[in-house]
Amino acid sequence: MAKDIIATEIPTETHPFPPFIPENGTVLIAGTFPPKANRWSMPFYYPNRTNDFWKIMGLVFYNNPMRFWNVEKKEFREKDIRNFLIERGIALTDTGHVVRRLKDNASDKFLEIIEPFDLHTILRTMPHCRFIATTGEKAAETLAAITATRAPRIGESVDYHSPDGRLIKIFRMPSTSRAYPLPLEKKAEAYAMLMKTAKLV
């Protein structure tokens, strides 16, 4: 009971970004929730300088992990990132809409999702979506609860039939957090498999 009282005293946070949905989006990548703003290098998804997501995308699509990094300014190239996502048809969102950080950090382990994202509203804006990929365990578990599917193992997928009758494959990807103990190249291999399956590379 005491723990519950303490938890409710922790303020909640609402997601700072709207879903990024290109008109031609075929792949939806869903993380958990951004870190606090003091760790951002841009006001967009995966803004943390130490997160591997944009390095992975650079490796998969350009064989260059620094493709989206501005060395001089020490920040991500947000405009290039947005153009890349539009060109490839990759949408981004997070599974947490309203959350509570049980500890003052960005760890999913201490993140309580109070209100999950509205998957079905997003899918209605993505008529061409056939693949969803989660970037971590909590995101996978949250999505599984929404879709009434099981959370797949890393690198594997499950089938999901959306309310409008589409067959969508849900993949679970390795976490892009630097804390996840897998070399960058191995993470990129897993994401490359997803993108090849979706015929984006």
Short mmCIF file of C-alpha atoms in Angstrom, two decimals:
data_model
loop_
_atom_site.label_atom_id
_atom_site.label_comp_id
_atom_site.label_asym_id
_atom_site.label_seq_id
_atom_site.Cartn_x
_atom_site.Cartn_y
_atom_site.Cartn_z
CA MET A 1 0.00 0.00 0.00
CA ALA A 2 2.78 2.43 0.92
CA LYS A 3 4.49 1.80 -2.41
CA ASP A 4 1.23 2.51 -4.24
CA ILE A 5 0.81 5.80 -2.38
CA ILE A 6 4.38 6.82 -3.18
CA ALA A 7 3.95 5.89 -6.86
CA THR A 8 0.82 8.00 -7.24
CA GLU A 9 2.71 11.00 -5.91
CA ILE A 10 5.11 10.80 -8.86
CA PRO A 11 3.92 13.13 -11.65
CA THR A 12 2.80 11.69 -14.97
CA GLU A 13 4.19 12.69 -18.37
CA THR A 14 2.33 12.86 -21.66
CA HIS A 15 4.19 11.96 -24.84
CA PRO A 16 5.82 15.09 -26.29
CA PHE A 17 5.64 14.09 -29.98
CA PRO A 18 2.74 13.16 -32.24
CA PRO A 19 3.09 9.91 -34.21
CA PHE A 20 5.17 10.45 -37.35
CA ILE A 21 3.15 8.90 -40.18
CA PRO A 22 4.31 9.20 -43.81
CA GLU A 23 1.50 8.83 -46.35
CA ASN A 24 3.19 5.77 -47.85
CA GLY A 25 3.99 4.19 -44.47
CA THR A 26 4.28 0.40 -44.61
CA VAL A 27 6.33 -0.15 -41.44
CA LEU A 28 5.42 1.23 -38.01
CA ILE A 29 8.23 1.21 -35.44
CA ALA A 30 7.04 1.55 -31.86
CA GLY A 31 9.33 2.28 -28.93
CA THR A 32 8.33 2.95 -25.33
CA PHE A 33 8.76 6.63 -24.39
CA PRO A 34 11.39 9.36 -24.91
CA PRO A 35 13.92 10.28 -22.24
CA LYS A 36 13.56 13.56 -20.39
CA ALA A 37 14.08 16.66 -22.53
CA ASN A 38 17.48 17.45 -21.02
CA ARG A 39 18.83 14.38 -22.83
CA TRP A 40 17.49 15.32 -26.26
CA SER A 41 19.67 16.36 -29.17
CA MET A 42 16.54 17.07 -31.25
CA PRO A 43 12.77 17.28 -30.61
CA PHE A 44 11.98 14.00 -32.36
CA TYR A 45 11.96 10.26 -31.82
CA TYR A 46 15.09 8.60 -30.41
CA PRO A 47 16.63 11.96 -29.49
CA ASN A 48 19.17 10.66 -26.98
CA ARG A 49 22.73 11.01 -28.29
CA THR A 50 23.68 7.65 -26.80
CA ASN A 51 20.75 5.70 -28.27
CA ASP A 52 21.70 3.44 -31.19
CA PHE A 53 18.51 3.78 -33.25
CA TRP A 54 19.72 6.29 -35.83
CA LYS A 55 23.12 4.61 -36.04
CA ILE A 56 21.28 1.38 -36.84
CA MET A 57 19.23 3.08 -39.55
CA GLY A 58 22.42 4.56 -40.97
CA LEU A 59 24.05 1.14 -41.11
CA VAL A 60 21.04 -0.67 -42.56
CA PHE A 61 20.28 1.82 -45.32
CA TYR A 62 23.60 3.58 -46.00
CA ASN A 63 26.28 1.34 -44.46
CA ASN A 64 27.25 4.39 -42.41
CA PRO A 65 26.35 4.58 -38.70
CA MET A 66 27.06 8.33 -38.66
CA ARG A 67 24.77 9.13 -41.61
CA PHE A 68 22.31 11.07 -39.44
CA TRP A 69 24.79 12.62 -37.00
CA ASN A 70 26.14 16.17 -37.29
CA VAL A 71 29.67 15.86 -35.91
CA GLU A 72 30.27 19.60 -35.66
CA LYS A 73 27.05 20.41 -33.81
CA LYS A 74 26.98 17.08 -31.93
CA GLU A 75 23.32 16.51 -32.74
CA PHE A 76 21.17 14.43 -35.04
CA ARG A 77 20.21 15.77 -38.47
CA GLU A 78 16.47 15.98 -37.86
CA LYS A 79 15.54 17.25 -41.34
CA ASP A 80 17.52 14.44 -43.01
CA ILE A 81 15.91 11.93 -40.67
CA ARG A 82 12.38 13.10 -41.47
CA ASN A 83 13.09 13.05 -45.22
CA PHE A 84 14.55 9.56 -44.94
CA LEU A 85 11.47 8.26 -43.13
CA ILE A 86 9.14 9.81 -45.71
CA GLU A 87 11.18 8.40 -48.58
CA ARG A 88 11.22 4.88 -47.13
CA GLY A 89 7.70 4.84 -45.72
CA ILE A 90 8.70 4.27 -42.10
CA ALA A 91 6.40 5.56 -39.37
CA LEU A 92 7.39 6.15 -35.75
CA THR A 93 5.42 6.15 -32.51
CA ASP A 94 5.78 4.97 -28.93
CA THR A 95 3.62 2.54 -26.97
CA GLY A 96 3.37 4.84 -23.96
CA HIS A 97 1.12 7.90 -24.25
CA VAL A 98 0.96 8.81 -20.56
CA VAL A 99 3.63 7.40 -18.27
CA ARG A 100 5.14 7.70 -14.82
CA ARG A 101 8.88 7.40 -14.21
CA LEU A 102 9.32 5.42 -11.00
CA LYS A 103 12.95 6.46 -11.00
CA ASP A 104 14.40 9.64 -12.46
CA ASN A 105 15.87 8.03 -15.58
CA ALA A 106 14.98 6.77 -19.05
CA SER A 107 15.01 3.05 -18.21
CA ASP A 108 11.99 1.06 -19.40
CA LYS A 109 12.38 -1.09 -16.29
CA PHE A 110 11.23 1.81 -14.12
CA LEU A 111 8.64 3.20 -16.53
CA GLU A 112 4.96 2.70 -15.71
CA ILE A 113 2.63 3.08 -18.67
CA ILE A 114 -0.54 4.74 -17.39
CA GLU A 115 -2.18 5.13 -20.80
CA PRO A 116 -0.92 3.21 -23.86
CA PHE A 117 -0.95 4.60 -27.37
CA ASP A 118 -4.01 4.40 -29.62
CA LEU A 119 -2.82 1.78 -32.08
CA HIS A 120 -6.06 1.45 -34.02
CA THR A 121 -6.35 5.16 -34.67
CA ILE A 122 -2.80 5.13 -36.02
CA LEU A 123 -3.52 2.14 -38.23
CA ARG A 124 -6.54 3.91 -39.71
CA THR A 125 -4.15 6.63 -40.90
CA MET A 126 -1.78 3.97 -42.35
CA PRO A 127 -3.77 1.97 -44.92
CA HIS A 128 -0.57 0.47 -46.36
CA CYS A 129 0.91 -0.68 -43.04
CA ARG A 130 1.77 -4.39 -43.01
CA PHE A 131 4.54 -4.48 -40.40
CA ILE A 132 4.87 -3.26 -36.83
CA ALA A 133 8.18 -3.53 -34.96
CA THR A 134 8.74 -2.87 -31.27
CA THR A 135 12.11 -1.71 -29.97
CA GLY A 136 12.34 -3.35 -26.59
CA GLU A 137 10.64 -5.63 -24.08
CA LYS A 138 8.17 -3.20 -22.51
CA ALA A 139 7.02 -1.94 -25.92
CA ALA A 140 6.56 -5.56 -27.06
CA GLU A 141 4.52 -6.45 -23.98
CA THR A 142 2.38 -3.32 -24.26
CA LEU A 143 1.61 -3.96 -27.92
CA ALA A 144 0.84 -7.63 -27.21
CA ALA A 145 -1.72 -6.58 -24.60
CA ILE A 146 -3.39 -4.20 -27.07
CA THR A 147 -3.50 -6.71 -29.93
CA ALA A 148 -4.23 -9.80 -27.80
CA THR A 149 -1.21 -11.53 -29.30
CA ARG A 150 1.88 -12.95 -27.63
CA ALA A 151 5.05 -10.92 -27.48
CA PRO A 152 7.43 -12.61 -29.94
CA ARG A 153 11.03 -13.39 -29.20
CA ILE A 154 13.67 -10.96 -30.43
CA GLY A 155 13.98 -11.23 -34.21
CA GLU A 156 10.72 -13.15 -34.57
CA SER A 157 7.17 -12.12 -35.46
CA VAL A 158 3.54 -12.94 -34.80
CA ASP A 159 0.53 -12.40 -37.04
CA TYR A 160 -2.10 -9.86 -36.12
CA HIS A 161 -5.41 -9.30 -37.88
CA SER A 162 -6.34 -5.64 -37.55
CA PRO A 163 -9.98 -4.54 -37.08
CA ASP A 164 -10.17 -3.66 -40.80
CA GLY A 165 -9.08 -7.17 -41.79
CA ARG A 166 -5.43 -6.57 -42.61
CA LEU A 167 -2.80 -9.18 -41.81
CA ILE A 168 -0.01 -7.34 -40.03
CA LYS A 169 3.22 -8.96 -38.89
CA ILE A 170 4.43 -7.78 -35.48
CA PHE A 171 8.19 -8.07 -35.02
CA ARG A 172 10.17 -7.65 -31.85
CA MET A 173 13.51 -5.95 -32.38
CA PRO A 174 16.49 -5.64 -30.04
CA SER A 175 16.41 -2.59 -27.82
CA THR A 176 18.33 0.32 -29.30
CA SER A 177 19.36 1.51 -25.85
CA ARG A 178 23.11 1.52 -25.31
CA ALA A 179 22.41 -0.36 -22.08
CA TYR A 180 21.19 -3.39 -24.06
CA PRO A 181 24.22 -5.73 -24.25
CA LEU A 182 24.40 -6.41 -27.98
CA PRO A 183 26.98 -4.98 -30.40
CA LEU A 184 25.71 -2.29 -32.76
CA GLU A 185 26.41 -4.46 -35.81
CA LYS A 186 24.29 -7.30 -34.40
CA LYS A 187 21.43 -4.93 -33.70
CA ALA A 188 21.69 -3.63 -37.26
CA GLU A 189 21.51 -7.20 -38.62
CA ALA A 190 18.18 -7.72 -36.87
CA TYR A 191 16.75 -4.46 -38.19
CA ALA A 192 18.07 -5.22 -41.68
CA MET A 193 16.12 -8.48 -41.61
CA LEU A 194 12.94 -6.55 -40.82
CA MET A 195 13.54 -4.01 -43.57
CA LYS A 196 14.31 -6.75 -46.10
CA THR A 197 11.11 -8.57 -45.16
CA ALA A 198 9.22 -5.32 -45.71
CA LYS A 199 11.10 -4.86 -49.01
CA LEU A 200 12.49 -1.47 -47.98
CA VAL A 201 16.09 -2.50 -48.66
#
